[in-house]
mmCIF file of C-alpha atoms and ligand atoms in Angstrom:
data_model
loop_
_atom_site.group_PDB
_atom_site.id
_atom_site.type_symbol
_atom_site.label_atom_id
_atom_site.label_comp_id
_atom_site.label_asym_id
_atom_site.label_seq_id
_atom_site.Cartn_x
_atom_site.Cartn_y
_atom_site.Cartn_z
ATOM 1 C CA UNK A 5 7.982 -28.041 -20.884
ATOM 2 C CA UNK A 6 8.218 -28.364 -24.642
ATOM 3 C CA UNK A 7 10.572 -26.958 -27.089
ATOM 4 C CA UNK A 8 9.161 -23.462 -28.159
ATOM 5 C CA UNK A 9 10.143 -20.964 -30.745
ATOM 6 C CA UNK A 10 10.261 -18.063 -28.365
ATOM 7 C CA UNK A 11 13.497 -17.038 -27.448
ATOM 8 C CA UNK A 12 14.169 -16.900 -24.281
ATOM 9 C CA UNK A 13 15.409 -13.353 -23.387
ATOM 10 C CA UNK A 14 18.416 -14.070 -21.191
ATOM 11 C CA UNK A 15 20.040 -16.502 -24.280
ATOM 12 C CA UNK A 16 21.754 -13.179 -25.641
ATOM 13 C CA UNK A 17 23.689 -13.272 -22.715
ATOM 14 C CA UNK A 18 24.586 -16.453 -22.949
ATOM 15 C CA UNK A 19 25.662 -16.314 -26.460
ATOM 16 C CA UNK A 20 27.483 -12.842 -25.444
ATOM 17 C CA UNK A 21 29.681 -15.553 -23.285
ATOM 18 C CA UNK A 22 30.431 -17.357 -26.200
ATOM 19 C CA UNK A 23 31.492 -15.267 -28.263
ATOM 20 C CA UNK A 24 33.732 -13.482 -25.540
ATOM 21 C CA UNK A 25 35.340 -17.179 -24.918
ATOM 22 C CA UNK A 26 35.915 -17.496 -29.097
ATOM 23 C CA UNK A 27 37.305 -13.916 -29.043
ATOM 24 C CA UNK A 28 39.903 -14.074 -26.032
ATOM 25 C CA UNK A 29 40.878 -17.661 -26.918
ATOM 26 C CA UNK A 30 41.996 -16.023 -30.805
ATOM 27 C CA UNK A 31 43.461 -12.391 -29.387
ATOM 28 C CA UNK A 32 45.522 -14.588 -27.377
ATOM 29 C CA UNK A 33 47.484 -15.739 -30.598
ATOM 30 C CA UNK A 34 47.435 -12.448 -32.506
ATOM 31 C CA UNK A 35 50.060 -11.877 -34.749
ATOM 32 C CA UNK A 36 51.531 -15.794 -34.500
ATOM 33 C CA UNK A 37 50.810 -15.295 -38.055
ATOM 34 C CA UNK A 38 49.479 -18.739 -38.283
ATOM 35 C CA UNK A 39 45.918 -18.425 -38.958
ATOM 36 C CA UNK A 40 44.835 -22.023 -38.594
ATOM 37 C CA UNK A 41 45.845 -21.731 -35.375
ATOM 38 C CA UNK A 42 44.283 -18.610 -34.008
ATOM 39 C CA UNK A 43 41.144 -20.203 -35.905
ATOM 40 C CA UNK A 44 41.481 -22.861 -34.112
ATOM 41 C CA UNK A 45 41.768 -21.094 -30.971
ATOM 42 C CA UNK A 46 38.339 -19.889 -31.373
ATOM 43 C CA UNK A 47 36.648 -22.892 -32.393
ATOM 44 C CA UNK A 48 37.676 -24.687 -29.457
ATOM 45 C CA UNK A 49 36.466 -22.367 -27.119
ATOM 46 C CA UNK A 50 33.436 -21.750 -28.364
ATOM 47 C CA UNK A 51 32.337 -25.212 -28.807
ATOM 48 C CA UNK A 52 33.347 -25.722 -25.198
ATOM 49 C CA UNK A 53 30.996 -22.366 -23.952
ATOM 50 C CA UNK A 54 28.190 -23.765 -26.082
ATOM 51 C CA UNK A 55 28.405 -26.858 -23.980
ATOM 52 C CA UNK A 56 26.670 -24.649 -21.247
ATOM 53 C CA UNK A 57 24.371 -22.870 -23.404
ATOM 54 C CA UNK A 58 20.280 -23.823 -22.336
ATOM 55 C CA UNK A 59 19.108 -24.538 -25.767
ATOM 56 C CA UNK A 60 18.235 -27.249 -28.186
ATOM 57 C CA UNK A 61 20.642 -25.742 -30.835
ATOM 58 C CA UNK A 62 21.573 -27.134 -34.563
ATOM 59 C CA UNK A 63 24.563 -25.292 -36.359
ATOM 60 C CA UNK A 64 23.223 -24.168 -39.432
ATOM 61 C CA UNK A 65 26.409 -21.842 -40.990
ATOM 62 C CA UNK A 66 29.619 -23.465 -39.142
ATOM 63 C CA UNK A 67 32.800 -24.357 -40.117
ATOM 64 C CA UNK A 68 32.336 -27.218 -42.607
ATOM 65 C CA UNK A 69 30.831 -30.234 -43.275
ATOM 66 C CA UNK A 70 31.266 -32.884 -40.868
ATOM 67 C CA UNK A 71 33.907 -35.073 -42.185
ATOM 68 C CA UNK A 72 35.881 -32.182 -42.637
ATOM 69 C CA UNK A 73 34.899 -29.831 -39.557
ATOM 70 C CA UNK A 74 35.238 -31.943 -35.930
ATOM 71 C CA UNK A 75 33.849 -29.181 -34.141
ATOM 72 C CA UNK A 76 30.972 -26.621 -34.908
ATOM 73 C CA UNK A 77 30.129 -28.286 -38.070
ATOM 74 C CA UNK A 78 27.196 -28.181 -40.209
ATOM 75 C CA UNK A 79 24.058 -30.301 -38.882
ATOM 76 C CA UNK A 80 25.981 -30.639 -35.184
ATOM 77 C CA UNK A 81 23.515 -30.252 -31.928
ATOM 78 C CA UNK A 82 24.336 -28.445 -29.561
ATOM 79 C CA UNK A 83 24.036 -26.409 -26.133
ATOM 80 C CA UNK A 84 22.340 -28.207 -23.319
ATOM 81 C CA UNK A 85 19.615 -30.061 -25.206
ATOM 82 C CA UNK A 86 22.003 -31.535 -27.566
ATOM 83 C CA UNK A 87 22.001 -35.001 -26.588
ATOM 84 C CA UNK A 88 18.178 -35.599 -26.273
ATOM 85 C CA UNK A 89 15.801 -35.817 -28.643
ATOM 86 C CA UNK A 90 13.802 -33.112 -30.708
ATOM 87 C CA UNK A 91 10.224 -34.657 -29.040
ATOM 88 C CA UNK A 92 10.101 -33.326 -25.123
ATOM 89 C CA UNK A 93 13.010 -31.526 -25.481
ATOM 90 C CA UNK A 94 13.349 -29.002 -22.505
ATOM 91 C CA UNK A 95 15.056 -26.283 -24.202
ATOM 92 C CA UNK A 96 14.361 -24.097 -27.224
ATOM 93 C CA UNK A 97 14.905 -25.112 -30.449
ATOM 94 C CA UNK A 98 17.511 -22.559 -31.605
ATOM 95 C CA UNK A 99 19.380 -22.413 -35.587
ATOM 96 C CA UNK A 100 23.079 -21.282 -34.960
ATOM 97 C CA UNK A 101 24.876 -19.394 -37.473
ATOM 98 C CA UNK A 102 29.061 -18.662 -36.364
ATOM 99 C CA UNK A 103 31.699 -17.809 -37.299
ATOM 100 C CA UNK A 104 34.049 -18.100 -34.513
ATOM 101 C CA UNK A 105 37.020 -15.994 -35.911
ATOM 102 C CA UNK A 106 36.028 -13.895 -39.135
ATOM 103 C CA UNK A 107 38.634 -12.345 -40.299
ATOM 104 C CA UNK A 108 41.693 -15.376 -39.408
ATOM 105 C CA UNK A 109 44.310 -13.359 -41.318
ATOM 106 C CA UNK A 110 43.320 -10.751 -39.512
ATOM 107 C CA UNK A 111 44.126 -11.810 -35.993
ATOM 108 C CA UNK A 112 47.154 -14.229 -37.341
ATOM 109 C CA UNK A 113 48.674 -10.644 -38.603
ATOM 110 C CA UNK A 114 47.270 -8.524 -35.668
ATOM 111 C CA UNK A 115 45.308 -6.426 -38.813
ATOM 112 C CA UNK A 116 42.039 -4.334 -37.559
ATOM 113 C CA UNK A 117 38.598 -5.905 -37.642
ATOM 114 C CA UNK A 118 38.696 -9.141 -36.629
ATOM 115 C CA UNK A 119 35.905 -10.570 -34.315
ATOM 116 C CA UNK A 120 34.060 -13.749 -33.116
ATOM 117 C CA UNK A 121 30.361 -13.685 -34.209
ATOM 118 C CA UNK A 122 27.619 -16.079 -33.744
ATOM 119 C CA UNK A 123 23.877 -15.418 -34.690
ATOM 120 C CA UNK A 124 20.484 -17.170 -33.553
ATOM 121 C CA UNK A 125 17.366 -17.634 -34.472
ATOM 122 C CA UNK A 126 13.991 -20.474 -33.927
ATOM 123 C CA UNK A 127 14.540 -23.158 -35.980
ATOM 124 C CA UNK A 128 14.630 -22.387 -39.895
ATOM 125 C CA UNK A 129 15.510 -19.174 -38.981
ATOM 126 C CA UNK A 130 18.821 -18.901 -40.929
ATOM 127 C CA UNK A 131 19.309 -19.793 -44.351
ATOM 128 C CA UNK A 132 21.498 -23.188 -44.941
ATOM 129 C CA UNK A 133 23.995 -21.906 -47.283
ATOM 130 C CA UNK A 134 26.565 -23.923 -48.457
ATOM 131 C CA UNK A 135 30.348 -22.913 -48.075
ATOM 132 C CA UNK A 136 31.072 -21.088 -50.952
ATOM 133 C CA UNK A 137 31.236 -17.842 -52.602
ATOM 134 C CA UNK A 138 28.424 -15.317 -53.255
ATOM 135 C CA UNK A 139 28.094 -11.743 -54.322
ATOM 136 C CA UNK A 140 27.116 -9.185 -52.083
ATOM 137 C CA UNK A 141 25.932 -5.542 -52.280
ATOM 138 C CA UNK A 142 25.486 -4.250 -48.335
ATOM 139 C CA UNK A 143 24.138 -1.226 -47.342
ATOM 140 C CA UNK A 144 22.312 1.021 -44.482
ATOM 141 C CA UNK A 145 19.207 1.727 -43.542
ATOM 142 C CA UNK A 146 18.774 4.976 -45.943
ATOM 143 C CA UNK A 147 19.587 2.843 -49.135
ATOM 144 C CA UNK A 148 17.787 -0.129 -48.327
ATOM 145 C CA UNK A 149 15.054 -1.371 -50.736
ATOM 146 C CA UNK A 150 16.590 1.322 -53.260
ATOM 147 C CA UNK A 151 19.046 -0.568 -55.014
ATOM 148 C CA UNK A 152 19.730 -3.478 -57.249
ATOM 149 C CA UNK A 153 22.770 -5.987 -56.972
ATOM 150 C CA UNK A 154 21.840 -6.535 -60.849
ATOM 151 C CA UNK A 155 22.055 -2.920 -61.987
ATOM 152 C CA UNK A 156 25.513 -0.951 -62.801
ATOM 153 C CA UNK A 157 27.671 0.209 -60.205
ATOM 154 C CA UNK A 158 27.407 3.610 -61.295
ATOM 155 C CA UNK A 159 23.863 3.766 -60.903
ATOM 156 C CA UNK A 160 23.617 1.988 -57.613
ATOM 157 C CA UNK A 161 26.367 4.685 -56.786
ATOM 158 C CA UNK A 162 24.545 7.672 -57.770
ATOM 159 C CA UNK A 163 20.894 6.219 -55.929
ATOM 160 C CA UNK A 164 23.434 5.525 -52.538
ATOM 161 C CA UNK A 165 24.378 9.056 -52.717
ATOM 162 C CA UNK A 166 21.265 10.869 -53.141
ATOM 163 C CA UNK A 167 19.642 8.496 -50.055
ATOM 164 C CA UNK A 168 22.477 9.662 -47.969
ATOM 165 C CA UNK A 169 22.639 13.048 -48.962
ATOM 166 C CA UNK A 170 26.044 13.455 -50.268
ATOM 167 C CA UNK A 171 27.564 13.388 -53.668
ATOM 168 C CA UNK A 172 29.640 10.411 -54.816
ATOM 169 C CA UNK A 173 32.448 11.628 -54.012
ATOM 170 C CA UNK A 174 31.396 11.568 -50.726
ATOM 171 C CA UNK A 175 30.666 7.911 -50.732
ATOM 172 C CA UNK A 176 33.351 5.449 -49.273
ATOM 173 C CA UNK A 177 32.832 1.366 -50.897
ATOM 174 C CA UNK A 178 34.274 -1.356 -49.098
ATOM 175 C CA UNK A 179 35.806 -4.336 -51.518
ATOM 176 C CA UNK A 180 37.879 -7.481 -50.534
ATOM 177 C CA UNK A 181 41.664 -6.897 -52.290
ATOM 178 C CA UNK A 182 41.350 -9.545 -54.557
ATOM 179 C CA UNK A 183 42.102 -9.801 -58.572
ATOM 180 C CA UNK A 184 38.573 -11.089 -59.108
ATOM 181 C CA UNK A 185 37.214 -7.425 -58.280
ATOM 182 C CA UNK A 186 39.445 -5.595 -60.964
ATOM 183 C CA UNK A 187 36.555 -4.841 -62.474
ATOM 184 C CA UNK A 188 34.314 -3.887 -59.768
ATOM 185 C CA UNK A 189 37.207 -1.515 -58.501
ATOM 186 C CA UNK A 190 37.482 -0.067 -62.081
ATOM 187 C CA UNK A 191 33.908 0.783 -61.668
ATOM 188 C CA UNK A 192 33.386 2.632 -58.418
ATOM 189 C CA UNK A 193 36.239 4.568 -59.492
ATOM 190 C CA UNK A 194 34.891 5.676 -62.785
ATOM 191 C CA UNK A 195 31.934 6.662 -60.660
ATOM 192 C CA UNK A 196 33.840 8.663 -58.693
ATOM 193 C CA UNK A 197 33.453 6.945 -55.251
ATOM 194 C CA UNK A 198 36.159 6.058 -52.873
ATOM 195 C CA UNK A 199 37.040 2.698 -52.161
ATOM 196 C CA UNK A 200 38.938 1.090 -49.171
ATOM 197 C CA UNK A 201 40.445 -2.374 -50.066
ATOM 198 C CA UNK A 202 40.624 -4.802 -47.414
ATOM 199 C CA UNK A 203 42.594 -8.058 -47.311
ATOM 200 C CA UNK A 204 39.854 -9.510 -45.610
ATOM 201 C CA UNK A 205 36.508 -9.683 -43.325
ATOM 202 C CA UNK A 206 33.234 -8.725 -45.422
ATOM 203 C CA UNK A 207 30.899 -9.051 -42.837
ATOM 204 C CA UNK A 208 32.119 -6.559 -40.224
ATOM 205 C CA UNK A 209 32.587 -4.161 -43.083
ATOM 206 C CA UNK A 210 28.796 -4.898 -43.380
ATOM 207 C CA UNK A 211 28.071 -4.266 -40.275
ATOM 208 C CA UNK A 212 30.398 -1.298 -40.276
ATOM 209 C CA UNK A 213 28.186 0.181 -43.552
ATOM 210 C CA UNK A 214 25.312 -0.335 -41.727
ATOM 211 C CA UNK A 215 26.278 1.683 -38.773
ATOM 212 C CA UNK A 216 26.438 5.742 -39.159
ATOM 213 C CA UNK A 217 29.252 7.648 -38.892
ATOM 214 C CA UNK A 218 31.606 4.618 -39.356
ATOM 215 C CA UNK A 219 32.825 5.893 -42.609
ATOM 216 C CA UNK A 220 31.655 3.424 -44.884
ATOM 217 C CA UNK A 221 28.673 3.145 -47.036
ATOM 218 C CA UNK A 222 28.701 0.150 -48.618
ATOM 219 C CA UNK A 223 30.190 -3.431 -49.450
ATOM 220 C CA UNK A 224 30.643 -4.432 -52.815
ATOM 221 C CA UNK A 225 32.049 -7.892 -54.180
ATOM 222 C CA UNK A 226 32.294 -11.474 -53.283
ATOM 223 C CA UNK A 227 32.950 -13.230 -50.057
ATOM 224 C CA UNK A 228 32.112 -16.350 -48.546
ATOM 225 C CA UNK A 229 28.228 -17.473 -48.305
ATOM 226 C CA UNK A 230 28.272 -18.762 -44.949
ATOM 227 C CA UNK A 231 29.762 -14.770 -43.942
ATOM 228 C CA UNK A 232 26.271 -13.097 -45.885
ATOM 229 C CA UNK A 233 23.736 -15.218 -43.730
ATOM 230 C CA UNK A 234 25.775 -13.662 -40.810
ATOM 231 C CA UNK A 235 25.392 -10.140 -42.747
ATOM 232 C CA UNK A 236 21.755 -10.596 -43.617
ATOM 233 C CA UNK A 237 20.618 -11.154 -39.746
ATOM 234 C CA UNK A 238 23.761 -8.167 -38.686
ATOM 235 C CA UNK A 239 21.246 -6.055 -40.937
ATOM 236 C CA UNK A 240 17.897 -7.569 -39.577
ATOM 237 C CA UNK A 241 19.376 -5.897 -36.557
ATOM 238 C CA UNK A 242 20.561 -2.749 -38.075
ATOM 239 C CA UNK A 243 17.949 -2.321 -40.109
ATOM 240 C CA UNK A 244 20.401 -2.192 -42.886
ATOM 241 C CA UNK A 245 19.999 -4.708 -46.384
ATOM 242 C CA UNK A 246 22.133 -7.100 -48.191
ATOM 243 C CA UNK A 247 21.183 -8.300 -51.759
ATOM 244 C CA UNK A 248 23.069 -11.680 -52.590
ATOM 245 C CA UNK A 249 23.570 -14.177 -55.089
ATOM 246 C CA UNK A 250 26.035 -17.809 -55.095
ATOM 247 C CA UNK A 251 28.840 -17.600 -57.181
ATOM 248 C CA UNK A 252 30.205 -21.062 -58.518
ATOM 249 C CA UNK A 253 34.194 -21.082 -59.011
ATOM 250 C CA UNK A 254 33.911 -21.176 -62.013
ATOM 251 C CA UNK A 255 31.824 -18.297 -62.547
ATOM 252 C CA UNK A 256 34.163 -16.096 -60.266
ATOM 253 C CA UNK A 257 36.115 -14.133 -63.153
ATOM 254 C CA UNK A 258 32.791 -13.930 -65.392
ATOM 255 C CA UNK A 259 31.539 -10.465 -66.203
ATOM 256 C CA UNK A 260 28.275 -11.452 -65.427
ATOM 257 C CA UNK A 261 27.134 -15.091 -63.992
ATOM 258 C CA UNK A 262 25.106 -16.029 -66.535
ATOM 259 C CA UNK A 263 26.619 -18.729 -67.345
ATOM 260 C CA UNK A 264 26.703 -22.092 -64.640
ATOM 261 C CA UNK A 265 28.402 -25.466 -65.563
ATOM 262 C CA UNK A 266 25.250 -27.779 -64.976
ATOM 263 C CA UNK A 267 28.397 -30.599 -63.374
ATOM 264 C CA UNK A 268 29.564 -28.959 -60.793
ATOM 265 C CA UNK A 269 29.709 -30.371 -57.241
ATOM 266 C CA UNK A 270 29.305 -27.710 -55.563
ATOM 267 C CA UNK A 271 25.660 -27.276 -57.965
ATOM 268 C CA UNK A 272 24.856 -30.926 -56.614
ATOM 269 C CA UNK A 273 25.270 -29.725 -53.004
ATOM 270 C CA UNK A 274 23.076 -26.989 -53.465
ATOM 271 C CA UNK A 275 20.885 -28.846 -55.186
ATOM 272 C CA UNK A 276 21.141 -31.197 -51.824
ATOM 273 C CA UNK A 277 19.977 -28.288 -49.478
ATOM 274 C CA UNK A 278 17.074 -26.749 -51.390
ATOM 275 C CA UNK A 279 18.721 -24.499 -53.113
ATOM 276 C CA UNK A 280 17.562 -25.344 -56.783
ATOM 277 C CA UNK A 281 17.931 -22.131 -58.435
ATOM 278 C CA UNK A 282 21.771 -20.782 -58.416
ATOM 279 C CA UNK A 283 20.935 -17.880 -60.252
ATOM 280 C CA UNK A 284 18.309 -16.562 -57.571
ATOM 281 C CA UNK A 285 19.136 -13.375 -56.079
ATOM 282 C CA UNK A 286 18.709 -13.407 -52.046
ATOM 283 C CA UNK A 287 17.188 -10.574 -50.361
ATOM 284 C CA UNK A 288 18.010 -9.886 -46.623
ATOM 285 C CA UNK A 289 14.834 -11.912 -45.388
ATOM 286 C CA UNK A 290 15.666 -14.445 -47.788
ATOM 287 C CA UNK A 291 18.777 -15.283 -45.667
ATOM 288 C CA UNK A 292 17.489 -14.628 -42.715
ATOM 289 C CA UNK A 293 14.159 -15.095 -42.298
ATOM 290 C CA UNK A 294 13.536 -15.612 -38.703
ATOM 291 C CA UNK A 295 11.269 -13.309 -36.438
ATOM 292 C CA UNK A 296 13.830 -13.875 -33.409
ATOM 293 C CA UNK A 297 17.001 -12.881 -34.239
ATOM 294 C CA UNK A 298 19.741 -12.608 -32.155
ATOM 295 C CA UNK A 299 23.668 -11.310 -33.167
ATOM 296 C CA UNK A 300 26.208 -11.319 -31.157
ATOM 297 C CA UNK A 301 29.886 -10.223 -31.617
ATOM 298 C CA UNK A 302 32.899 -9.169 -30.043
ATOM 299 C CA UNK A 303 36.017 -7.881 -31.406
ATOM 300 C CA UNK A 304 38.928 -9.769 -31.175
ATOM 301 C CA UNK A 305 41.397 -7.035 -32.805
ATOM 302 C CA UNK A 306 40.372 -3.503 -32.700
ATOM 303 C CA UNK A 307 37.963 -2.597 -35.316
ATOM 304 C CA UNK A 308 35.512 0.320 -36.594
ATOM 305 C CA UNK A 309 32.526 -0.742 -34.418
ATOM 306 C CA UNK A 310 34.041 -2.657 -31.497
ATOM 307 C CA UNK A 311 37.186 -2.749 -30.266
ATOM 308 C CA UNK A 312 39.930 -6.032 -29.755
ATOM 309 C CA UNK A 313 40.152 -8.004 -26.698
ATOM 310 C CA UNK A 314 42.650 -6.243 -24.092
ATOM 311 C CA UNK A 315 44.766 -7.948 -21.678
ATOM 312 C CA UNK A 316 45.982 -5.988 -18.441
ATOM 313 C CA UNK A 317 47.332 -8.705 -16.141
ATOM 314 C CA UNK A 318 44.825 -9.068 -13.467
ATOM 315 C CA UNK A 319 42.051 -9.377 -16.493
ATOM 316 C CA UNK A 320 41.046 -8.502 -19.574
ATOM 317 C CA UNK A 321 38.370 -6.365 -20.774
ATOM 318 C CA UNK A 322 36.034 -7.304 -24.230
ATOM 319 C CA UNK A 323 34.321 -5.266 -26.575
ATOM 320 C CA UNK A 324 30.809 -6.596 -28.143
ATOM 321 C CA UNK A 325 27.181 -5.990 -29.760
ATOM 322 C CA UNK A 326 24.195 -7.903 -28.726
ATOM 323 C CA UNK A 327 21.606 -7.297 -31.184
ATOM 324 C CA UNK A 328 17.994 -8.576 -31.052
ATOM 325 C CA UNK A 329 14.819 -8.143 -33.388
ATOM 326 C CA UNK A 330 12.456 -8.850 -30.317
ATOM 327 C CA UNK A 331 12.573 -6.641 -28.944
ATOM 328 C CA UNK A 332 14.429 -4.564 -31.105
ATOM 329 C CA UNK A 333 17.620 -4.233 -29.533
ATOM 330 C CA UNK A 334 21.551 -2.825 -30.118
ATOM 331 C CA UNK A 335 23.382 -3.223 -27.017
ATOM 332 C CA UNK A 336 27.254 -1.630 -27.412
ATOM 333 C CA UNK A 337 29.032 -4.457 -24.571
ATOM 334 C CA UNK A 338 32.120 -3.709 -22.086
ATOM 335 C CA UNK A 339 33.328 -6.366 -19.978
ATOM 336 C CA UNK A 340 36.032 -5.839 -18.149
ATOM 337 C CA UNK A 341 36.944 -9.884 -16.654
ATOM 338 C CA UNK A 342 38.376 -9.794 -13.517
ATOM 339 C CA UNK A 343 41.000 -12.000 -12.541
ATOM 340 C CA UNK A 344 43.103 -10.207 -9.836
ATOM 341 C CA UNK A 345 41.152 -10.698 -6.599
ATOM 342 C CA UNK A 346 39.993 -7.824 -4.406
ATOM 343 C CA UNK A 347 42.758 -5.241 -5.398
ATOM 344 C CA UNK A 348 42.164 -4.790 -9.401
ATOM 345 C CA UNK A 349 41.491 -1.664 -10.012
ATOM 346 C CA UNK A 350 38.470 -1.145 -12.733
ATOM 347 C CA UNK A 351 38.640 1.910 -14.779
ATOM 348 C CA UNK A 352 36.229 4.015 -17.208
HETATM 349 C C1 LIG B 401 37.794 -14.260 -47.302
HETATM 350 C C2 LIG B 401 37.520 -13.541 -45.993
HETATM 351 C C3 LIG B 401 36.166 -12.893 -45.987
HETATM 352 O O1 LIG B 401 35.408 -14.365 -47.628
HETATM 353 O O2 LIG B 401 38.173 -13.351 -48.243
HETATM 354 C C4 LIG B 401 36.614 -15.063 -47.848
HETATM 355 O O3 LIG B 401 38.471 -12.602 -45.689
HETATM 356 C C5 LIG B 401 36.684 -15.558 -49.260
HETATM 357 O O4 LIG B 401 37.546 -14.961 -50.157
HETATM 358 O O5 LIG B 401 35.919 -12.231 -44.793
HETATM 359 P P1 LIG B 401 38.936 -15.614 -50.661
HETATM 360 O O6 LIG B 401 38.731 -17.084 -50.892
HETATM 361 O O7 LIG B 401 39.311 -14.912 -51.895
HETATM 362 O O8 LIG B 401 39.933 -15.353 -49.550
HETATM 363 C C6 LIG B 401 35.200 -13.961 -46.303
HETATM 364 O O9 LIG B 401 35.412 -15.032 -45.456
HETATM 365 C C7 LIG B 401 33.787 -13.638 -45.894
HETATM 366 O O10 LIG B 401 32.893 -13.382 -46.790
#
């Protein structure tokens, strides 16, 4: 057999075990308020379920660069094929994309939304983005290919609205609490929007904008990079759209990033993976590009679209989304783990 760029369809349920492993490892040490801890929680087990995984995989988005990530970093193999060569490799060649606890103040804190994520795709599937911040403007399937990241808020506002229906009032923005979005908060409001700050998690706000009826229409602001190639295959999924753009430090309190200092490091490293423009604005397909998608997530604390992991003695019982583009696929996930022998009792 030779390494092939068709996804096997059984891998989502392999990946749905990894994730589940990341996510009951971290709810285990919810609200230790140590968040480097309940990260690394989740790292460790989800290396360890990847182990087991039948692919050829490559971590694309991970948790650093290898001399300062030990596990799940950028460049690593892994899965089954890991230690043999590309050439008559007997699994598929598979990009990887985690983020094994998004959201680390979340769980340290026991705060909603925090979950264990991981997406998939053939190889170049997933765009290498470096770890650092980018601007994002995330939205559902009505709004998408309506609106531009560039244009003002007000107007992106008004467009939102009159795809979903509603006035502006109506509308409810998503943006991380942080003094960098003063602006972008004094915006919305003069719109006349609603806005719901959160301390942290972008991308299952995303996902939570691209879902109906979870109350929120849209994500606004800047976040991590490594978090919007997650978003951008989350909304190949959803059929939702995120519009993005890298943000330098010290860009990150400009009105508008115009201006980039040609020295920076982190330009070099961009530079490094291909990325020779850092003005460009990314499109959803731009980040992920792949024709095999797959997303997988499950909640670690309880959230708007899935909730935490729960512990009830003689097992626990997860909460998850598998979502494919081939076949185009959202599966809503309830496991209940059963650890009790013959006399646990399962319930609705
Ligand atoms: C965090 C985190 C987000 O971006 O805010 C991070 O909560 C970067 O922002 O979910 P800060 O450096 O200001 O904390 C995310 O990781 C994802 O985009």
């Amino acid at each position: 057999m030779t390494a092939t760029s068709i996804l096997p369809p059984a891998l989502s349920l392999e990946f749905l075990r990894v994730v589940e492993s990341a996510a009951i490892a971290s709810t285990r040490t919810m609200g230790q308020g140590d968040r480097k801890f309940s990260d690394h929680a989740a790292v460790e087990a989800m290396r360890d379920a990847m182990r087991t995984v039948p692919i050829n995989g490559r971590i694309v988005i991970g948790e650093g660069e290898r001399d300062k990530a030990p596990m799940l970093y950028i460049g690593e193999r892994v899965g089954m094929g890991a230690e043999l060569p590309d050439e008559n490799n007997p699994f598929p060649a598979v990009d990887i994309a985690v983020d094994p606890l998004e959201g680390t103040n979340l769980c340290a804190t026991g705060s909603a939304n925090a979950i264990a994520v991981l997406a998939a795709a053939e190889r170049g599937g997933l765009l290498n983005a470096p770890d650092m911040y980018m601007n994002k403007l995330v939205v559902g399937p009505a709004a998408r290919g309506c609106l531009d990241i560039d244009a003002p808020v007000k107007d992106n506002l008004k467009i939102l609205a009159r795809r979903l229906g509603r006035s502006i009032e109506d509308l409810v923005v998503t943006v991380l609490d942080r003094p960098r979005h003063a602006k972008l908060v004094k915006d919305i409001r003069a719109a006349g929007a609603r806005i719901q700050l959160i301390s942290d998690g972008d991308l299952s706000a995303g996902i939570s904008a691209a879902v109906g009826g979870s109350g929120v229409h849209a994500v606004m602001g800047i976040g991590g990079a490594p978090e919007g190639v997650l978003t951008a295959a989350a909304m190949k999924c959803l059929n939702g759209e995120i519009q993005a753009r890298f943000v330098l430090k010290d860009q990150l309190h400009q009105e508008d990033y115009s201006k980039v200092s040609e020295d920076s490091d982190t330009l070099a490293r961009m530079k490094s993976m291909g990325l020779s423009d850092p003005l460009q604005i990314y499109q959803t397909d731009d980040l992920a590009p792949g024709k095999n998608i797959i997303f997988v997530m499950t909640g670690v604390t309880d959230g708007k679209v899935v909730r935490g992991v729960r512990f009830f003695g003689t097992g626990k019982r997860t909460a998850s989304l598998i979502m494919k583009t081939q076949p185009h696929q959202v599966r809503f996930v309830d496991t209940v783990h059963i650890e009790g022998g013959p006399d646990t009792v399962i319930r609705f």
